[in-house]
PDB file of C-alpha atoms and ligand atoms in Angstrom:
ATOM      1  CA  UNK A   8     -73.674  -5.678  15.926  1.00 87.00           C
ATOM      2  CA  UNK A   9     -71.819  -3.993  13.357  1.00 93.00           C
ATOM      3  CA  UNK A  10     -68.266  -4.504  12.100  1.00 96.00           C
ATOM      4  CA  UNK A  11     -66.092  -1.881  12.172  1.00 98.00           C
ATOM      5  CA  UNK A  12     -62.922  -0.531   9.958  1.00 98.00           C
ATOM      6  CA  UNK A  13     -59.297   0.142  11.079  1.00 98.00           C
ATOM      7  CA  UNK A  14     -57.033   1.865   8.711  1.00 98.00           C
ATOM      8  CA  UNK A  15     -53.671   0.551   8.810  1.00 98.00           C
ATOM      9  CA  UNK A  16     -51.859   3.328   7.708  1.00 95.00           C
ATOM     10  CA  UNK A  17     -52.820   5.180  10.313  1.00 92.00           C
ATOM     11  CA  UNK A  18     -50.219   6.228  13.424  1.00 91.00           C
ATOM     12  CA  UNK A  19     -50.533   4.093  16.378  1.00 90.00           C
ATOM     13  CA  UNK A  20     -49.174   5.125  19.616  1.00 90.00           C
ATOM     14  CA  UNK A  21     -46.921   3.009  21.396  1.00 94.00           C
ATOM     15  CA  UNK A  22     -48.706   0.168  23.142  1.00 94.00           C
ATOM     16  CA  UNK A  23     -47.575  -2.284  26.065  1.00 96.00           C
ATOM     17  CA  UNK A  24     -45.486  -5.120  24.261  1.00 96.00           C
ATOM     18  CA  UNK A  25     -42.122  -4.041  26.387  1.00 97.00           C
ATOM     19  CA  UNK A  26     -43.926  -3.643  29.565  1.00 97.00           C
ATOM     20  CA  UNK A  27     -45.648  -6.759  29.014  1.00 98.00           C
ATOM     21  CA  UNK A  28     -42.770  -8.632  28.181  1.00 97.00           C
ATOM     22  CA  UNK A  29     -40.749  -7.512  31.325  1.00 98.00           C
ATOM     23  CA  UNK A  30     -43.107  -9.235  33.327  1.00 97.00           C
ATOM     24  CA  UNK A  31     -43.140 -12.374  31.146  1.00 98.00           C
ATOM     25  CA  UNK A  32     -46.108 -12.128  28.972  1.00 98.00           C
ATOM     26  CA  UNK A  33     -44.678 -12.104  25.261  1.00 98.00           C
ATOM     27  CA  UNK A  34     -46.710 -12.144  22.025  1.00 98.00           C
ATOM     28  CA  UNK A  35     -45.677 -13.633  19.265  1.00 98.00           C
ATOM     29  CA  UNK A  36     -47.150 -14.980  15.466  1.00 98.00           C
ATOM     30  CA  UNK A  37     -48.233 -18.746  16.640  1.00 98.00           C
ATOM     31  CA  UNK A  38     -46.473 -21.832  15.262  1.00 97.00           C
ATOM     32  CA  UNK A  39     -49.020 -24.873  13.708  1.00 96.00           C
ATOM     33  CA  UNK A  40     -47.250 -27.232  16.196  1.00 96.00           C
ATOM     34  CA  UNK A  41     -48.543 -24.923  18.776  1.00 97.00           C
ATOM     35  CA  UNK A  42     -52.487 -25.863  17.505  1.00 97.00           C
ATOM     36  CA  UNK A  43     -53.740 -28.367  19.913  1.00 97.00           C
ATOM     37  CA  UNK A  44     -52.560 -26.213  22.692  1.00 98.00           C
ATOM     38  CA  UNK A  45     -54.052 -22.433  21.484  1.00 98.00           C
ATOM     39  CA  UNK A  46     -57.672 -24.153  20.285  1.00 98.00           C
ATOM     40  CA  UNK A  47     -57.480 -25.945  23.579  1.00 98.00           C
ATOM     41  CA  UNK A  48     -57.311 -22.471  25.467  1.00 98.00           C
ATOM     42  CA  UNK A  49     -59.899 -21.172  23.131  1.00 98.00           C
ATOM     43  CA  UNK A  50     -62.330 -23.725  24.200  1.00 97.00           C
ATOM     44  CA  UNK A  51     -61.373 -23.344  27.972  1.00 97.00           C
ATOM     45  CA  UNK A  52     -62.239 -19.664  27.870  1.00 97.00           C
ATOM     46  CA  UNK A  53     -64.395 -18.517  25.049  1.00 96.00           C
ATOM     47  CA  UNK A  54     -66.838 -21.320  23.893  1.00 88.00           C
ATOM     48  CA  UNK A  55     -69.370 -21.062  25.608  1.00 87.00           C
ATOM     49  CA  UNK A  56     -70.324 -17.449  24.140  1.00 86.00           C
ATOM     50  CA  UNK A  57     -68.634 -17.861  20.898  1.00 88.00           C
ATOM     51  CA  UNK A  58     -68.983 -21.512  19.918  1.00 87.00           C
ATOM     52  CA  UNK A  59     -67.554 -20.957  16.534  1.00 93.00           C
ATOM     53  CA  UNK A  60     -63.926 -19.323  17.595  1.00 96.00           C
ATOM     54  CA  UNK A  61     -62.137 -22.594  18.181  1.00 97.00           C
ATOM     55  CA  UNK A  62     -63.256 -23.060  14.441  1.00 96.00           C
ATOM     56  CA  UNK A  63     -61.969 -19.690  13.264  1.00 96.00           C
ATOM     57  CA  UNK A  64     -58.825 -20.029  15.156  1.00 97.00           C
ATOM     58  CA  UNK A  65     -58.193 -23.023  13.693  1.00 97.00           C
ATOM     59  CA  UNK A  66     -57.986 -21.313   9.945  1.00 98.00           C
ATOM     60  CA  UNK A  67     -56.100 -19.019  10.884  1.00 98.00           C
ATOM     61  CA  UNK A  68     -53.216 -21.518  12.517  1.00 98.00           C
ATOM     62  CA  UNK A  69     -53.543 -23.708   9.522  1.00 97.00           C
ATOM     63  CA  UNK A  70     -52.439 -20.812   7.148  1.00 96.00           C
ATOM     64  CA  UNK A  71     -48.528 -20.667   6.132  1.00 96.00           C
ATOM     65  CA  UNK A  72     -47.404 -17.571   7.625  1.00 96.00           C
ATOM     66  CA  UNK A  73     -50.176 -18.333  10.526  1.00 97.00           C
ATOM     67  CA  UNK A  74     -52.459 -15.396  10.490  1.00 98.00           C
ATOM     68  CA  UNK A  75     -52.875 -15.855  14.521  1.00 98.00           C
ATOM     69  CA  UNK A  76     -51.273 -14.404  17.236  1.00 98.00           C
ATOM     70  CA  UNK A  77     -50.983 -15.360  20.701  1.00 98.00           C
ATOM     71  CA  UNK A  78     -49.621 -14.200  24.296  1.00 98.00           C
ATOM     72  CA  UNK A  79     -47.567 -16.543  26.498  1.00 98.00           C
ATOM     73  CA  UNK A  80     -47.310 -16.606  29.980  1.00 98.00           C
ATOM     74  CA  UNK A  81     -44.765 -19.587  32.017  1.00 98.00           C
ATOM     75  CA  UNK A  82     -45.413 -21.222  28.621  1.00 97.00           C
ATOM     76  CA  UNK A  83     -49.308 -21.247  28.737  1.00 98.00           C
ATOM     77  CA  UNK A  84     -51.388 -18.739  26.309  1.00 98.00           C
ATOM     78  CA  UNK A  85     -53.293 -16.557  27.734  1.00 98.00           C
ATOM     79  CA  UNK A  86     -55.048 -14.184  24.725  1.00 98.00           C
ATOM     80  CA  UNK A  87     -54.766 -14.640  21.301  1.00 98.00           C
ATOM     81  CA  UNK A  88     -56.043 -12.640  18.190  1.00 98.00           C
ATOM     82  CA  UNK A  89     -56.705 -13.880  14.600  1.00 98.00           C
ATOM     83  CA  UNK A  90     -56.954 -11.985  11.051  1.00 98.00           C
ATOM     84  CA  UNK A  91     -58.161 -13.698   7.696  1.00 98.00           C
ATOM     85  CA  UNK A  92     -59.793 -16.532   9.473  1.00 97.00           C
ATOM     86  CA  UNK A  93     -64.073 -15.629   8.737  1.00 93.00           C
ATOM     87  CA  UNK A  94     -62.877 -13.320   5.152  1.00 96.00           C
ATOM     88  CA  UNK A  95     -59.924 -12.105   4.063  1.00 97.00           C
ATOM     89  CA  UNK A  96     -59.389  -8.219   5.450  1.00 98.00           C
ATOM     90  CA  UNK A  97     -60.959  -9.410   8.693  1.00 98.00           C
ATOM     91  CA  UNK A  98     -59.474  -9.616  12.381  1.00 98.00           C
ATOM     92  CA  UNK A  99     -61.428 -11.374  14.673  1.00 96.00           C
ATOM     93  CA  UNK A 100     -61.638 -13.070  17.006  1.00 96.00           C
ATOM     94  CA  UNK A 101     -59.728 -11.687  19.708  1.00 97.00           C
ATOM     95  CA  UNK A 102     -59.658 -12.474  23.686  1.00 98.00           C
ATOM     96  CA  UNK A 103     -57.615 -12.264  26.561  1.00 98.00           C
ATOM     97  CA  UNK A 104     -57.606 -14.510  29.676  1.00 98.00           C
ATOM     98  CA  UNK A 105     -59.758 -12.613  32.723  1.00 98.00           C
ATOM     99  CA  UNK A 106     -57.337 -12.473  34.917  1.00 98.00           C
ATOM    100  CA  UNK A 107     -54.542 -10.849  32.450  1.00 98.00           C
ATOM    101  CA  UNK A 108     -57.039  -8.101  31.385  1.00 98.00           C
ATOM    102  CA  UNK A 109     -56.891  -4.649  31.342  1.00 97.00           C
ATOM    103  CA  UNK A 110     -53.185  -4.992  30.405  1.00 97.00           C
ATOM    104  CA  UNK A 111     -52.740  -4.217  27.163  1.00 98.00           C
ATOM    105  CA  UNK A 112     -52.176  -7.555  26.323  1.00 98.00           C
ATOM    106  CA  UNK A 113     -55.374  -7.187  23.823  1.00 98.00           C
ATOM    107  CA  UNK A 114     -53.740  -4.101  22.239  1.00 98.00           C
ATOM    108  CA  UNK A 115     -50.564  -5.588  21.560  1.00 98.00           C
ATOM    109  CA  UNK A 116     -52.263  -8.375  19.994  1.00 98.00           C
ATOM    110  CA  UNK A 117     -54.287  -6.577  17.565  1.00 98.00           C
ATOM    111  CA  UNK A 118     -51.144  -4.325  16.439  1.00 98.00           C
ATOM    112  CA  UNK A 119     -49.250  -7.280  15.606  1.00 98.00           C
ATOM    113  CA  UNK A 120     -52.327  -8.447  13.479  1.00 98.00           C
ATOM    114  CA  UNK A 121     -52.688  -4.483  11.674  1.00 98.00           C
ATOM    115  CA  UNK A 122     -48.403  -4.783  11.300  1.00 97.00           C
ATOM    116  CA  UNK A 123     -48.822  -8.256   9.502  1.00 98.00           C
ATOM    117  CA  UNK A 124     -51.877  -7.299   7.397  1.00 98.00           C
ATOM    118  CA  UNK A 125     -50.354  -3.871   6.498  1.00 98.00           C
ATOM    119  CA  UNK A 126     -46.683  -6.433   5.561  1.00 97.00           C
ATOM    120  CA  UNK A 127     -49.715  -8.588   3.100  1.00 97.00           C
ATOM    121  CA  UNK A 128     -50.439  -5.371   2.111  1.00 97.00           C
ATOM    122  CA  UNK A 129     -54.039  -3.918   2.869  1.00 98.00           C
ATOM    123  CA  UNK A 130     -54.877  -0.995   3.314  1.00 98.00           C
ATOM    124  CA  UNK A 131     -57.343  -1.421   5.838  1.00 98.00           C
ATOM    125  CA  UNK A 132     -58.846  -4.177   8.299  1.00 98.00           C
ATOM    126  CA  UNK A 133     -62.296  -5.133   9.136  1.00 98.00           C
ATOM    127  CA  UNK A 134     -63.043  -5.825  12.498  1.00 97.00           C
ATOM    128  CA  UNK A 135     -65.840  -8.349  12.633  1.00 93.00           C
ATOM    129  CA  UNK A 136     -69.705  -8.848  14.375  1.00 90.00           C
ATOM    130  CA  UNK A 137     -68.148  -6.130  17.410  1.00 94.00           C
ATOM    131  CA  UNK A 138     -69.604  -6.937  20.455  1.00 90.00           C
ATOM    132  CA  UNK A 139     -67.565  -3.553  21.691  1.00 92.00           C
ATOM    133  CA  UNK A 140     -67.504  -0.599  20.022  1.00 96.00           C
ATOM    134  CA  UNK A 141     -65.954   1.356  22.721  1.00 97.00           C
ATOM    135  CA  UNK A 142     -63.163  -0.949  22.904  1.00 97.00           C
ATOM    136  CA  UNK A 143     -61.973  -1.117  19.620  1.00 97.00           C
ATOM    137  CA  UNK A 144     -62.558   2.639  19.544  1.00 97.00           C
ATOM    138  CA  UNK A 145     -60.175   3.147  21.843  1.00 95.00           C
ATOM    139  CA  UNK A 146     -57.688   0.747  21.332  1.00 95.00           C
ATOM    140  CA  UNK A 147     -57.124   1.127  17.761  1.00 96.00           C
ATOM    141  CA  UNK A 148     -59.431   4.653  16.439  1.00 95.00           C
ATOM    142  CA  UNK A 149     -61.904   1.758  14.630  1.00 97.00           C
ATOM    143  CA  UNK A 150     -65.063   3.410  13.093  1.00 97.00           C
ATOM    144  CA  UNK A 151     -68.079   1.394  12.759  1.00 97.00           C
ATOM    145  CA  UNK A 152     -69.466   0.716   8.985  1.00 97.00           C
ATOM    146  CA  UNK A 153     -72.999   1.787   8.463  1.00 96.00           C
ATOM    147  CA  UNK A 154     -75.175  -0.710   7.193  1.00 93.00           C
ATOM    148  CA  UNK A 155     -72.483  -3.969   7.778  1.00 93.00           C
ATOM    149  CA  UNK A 156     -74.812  -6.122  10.298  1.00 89.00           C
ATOM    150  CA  UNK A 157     -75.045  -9.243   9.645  1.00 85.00           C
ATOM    151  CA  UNK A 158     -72.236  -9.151   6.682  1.00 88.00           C
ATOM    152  CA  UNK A 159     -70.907 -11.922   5.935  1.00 91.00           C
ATOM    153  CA  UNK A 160     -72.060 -13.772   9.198  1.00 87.00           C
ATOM    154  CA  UNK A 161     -75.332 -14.181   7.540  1.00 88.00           C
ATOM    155  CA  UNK A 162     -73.787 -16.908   5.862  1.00 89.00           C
ATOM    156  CA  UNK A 163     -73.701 -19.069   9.384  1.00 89.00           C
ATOM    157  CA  UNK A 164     -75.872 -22.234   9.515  1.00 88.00           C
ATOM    158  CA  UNK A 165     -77.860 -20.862  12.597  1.00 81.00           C
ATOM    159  CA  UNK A 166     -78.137 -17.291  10.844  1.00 71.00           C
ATOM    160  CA  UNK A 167     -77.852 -14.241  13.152  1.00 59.00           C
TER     161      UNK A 167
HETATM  162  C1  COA B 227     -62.154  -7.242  24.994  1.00 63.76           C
HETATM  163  C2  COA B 227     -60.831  -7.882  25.494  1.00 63.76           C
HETATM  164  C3  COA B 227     -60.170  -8.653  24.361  1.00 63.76           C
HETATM  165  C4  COA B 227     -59.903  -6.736  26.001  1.00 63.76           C
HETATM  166  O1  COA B 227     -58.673  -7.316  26.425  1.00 63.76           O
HETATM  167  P1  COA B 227     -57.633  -6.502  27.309  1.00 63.76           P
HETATM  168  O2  COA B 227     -56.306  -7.186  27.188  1.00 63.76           O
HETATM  169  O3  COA B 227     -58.183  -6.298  28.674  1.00 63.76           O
HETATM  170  O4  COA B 227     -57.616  -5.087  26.562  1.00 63.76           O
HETATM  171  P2  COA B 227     -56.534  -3.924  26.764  1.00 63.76           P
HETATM  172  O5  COA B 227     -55.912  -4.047  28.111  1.00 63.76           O
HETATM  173  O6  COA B 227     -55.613  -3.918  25.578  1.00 63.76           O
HETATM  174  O7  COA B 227     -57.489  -2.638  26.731  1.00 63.76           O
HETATM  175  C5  COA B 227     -57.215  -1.488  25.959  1.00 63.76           C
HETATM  176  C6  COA B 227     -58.146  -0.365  26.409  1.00 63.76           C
HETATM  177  O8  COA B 227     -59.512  -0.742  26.192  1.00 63.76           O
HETATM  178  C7  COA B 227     -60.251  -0.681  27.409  1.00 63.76           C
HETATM  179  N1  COA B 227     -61.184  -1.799  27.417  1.00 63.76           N
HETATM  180  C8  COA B 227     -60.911  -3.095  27.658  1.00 63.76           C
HETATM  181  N2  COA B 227     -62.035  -3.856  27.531  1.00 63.76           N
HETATM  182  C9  COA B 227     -63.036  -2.985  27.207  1.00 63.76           C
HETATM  183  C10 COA B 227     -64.422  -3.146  26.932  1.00 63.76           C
HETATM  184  N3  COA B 227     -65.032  -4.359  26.967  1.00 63.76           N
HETATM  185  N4  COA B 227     -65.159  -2.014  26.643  1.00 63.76           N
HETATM  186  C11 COA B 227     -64.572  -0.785  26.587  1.00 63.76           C
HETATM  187  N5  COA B 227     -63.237  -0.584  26.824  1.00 63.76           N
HETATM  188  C12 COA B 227     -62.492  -1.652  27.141  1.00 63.76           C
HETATM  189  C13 COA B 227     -59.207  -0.819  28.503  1.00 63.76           C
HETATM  190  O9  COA B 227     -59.649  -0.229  29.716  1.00 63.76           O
HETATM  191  C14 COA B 227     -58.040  -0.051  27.893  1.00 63.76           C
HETATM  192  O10 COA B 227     -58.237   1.332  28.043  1.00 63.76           O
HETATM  193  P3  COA B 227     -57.119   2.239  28.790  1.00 63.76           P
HETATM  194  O11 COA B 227     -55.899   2.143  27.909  1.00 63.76           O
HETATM  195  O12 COA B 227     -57.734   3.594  28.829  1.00 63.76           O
HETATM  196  O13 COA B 227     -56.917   1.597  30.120  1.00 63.76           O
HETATM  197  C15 COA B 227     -61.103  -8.832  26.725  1.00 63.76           C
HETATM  198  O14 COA B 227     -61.877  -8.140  27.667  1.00 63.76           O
HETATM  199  C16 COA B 227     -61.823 -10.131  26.321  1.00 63.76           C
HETATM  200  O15 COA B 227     -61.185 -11.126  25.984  1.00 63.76           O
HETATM  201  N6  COA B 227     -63.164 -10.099  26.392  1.00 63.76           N
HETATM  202  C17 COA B 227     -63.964 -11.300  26.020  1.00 63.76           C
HETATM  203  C18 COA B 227     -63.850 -11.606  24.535  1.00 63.76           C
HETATM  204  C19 COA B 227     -64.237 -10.393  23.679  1.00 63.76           C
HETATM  205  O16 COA B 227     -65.170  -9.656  23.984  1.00 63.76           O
HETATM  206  N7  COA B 227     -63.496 -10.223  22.563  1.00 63.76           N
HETATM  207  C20 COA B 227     -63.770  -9.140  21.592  1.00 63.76           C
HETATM  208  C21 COA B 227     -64.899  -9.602  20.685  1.00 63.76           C
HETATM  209  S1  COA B 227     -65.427  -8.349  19.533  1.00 63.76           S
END
């Protein structure tokens, strides 16, 4: 799996965020005190394909500005993206609760990561170890980087 590259200059068309929010699902930069409750919802939903995401997740909340992002439903997340959290320039992971798929929660999400690494100012965001190329295709015009497989995953204890 390759990563793939997202240039954050680039013009995005308007995604779901004001739709979404009209029927109560906001997203917003997550708060520290919020920790317990996000890597909780991590667990519930992702670990048992992506062990290390709690992990990651956990970075990116312990940063100050956060460098994760999460949508809320009656108080509850329900996706959440990260950036910075495996290397710096990177966005990953990313996921969205089944039943609030297909959306545009996911979208919304990773805009609010390009917006905040384009405010650190870089020019252009990695998208790690895609699982998806089609997705992040569409969603955001990512290209895949030739040669990038394993990157800097290689590093992991059980190596890829
Ligand atoms: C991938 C994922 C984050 C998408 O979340 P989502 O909120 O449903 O995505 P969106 O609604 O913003 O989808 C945006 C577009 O991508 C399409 N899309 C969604 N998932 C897709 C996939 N797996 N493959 C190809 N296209 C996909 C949607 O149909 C939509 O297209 P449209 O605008 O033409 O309808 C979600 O399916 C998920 O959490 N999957 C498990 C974790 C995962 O794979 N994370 C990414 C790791 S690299």
């Amino acid at each position: 799996m390759s990563d793939m590259l997202v240039n954050l200059y680039a013009e995005r068309e308007t995604d779901n965020r004001i739709a979404l929010a009209a029927n109560g699902v906001t997203c917003k930069r997550a708060l520290a005190l919020d920790k317990q409750s996000i890597i909780g919802f991590v667990k519930q939903h992702f670990s048992t394909d992506n062990e290390g995401w709690a992990d990651e997740c956990s970075v990116a909340l312990g940063r100050q500005p956060g460098s994760c992002f999460v949508a809320v439903s009656e108080q509850q997340p329900i996706g959440f993206a990260c950036y910075d959290a495996t290397a710096k320039g990177m966005v990953g992971p990313l996921g969205v609760a089944a039943s609030y798929r297909q959306q545009g929660v996911a979208t919304v999400l990773l805009n609010l990561c390009f917006e905040a690494m384009k405010a650190d100012g870089y020019a252009y965001a990695v998208i790690g170890w895609v699982s998806s190329e089609d997705f992040y295709r569409k969603c955001c015009g990512a290209i895949a980087i030739p040669g990038s497989a394993p990157g800097v995953y290689s590093r992991m204890l059980n190596n890829l």
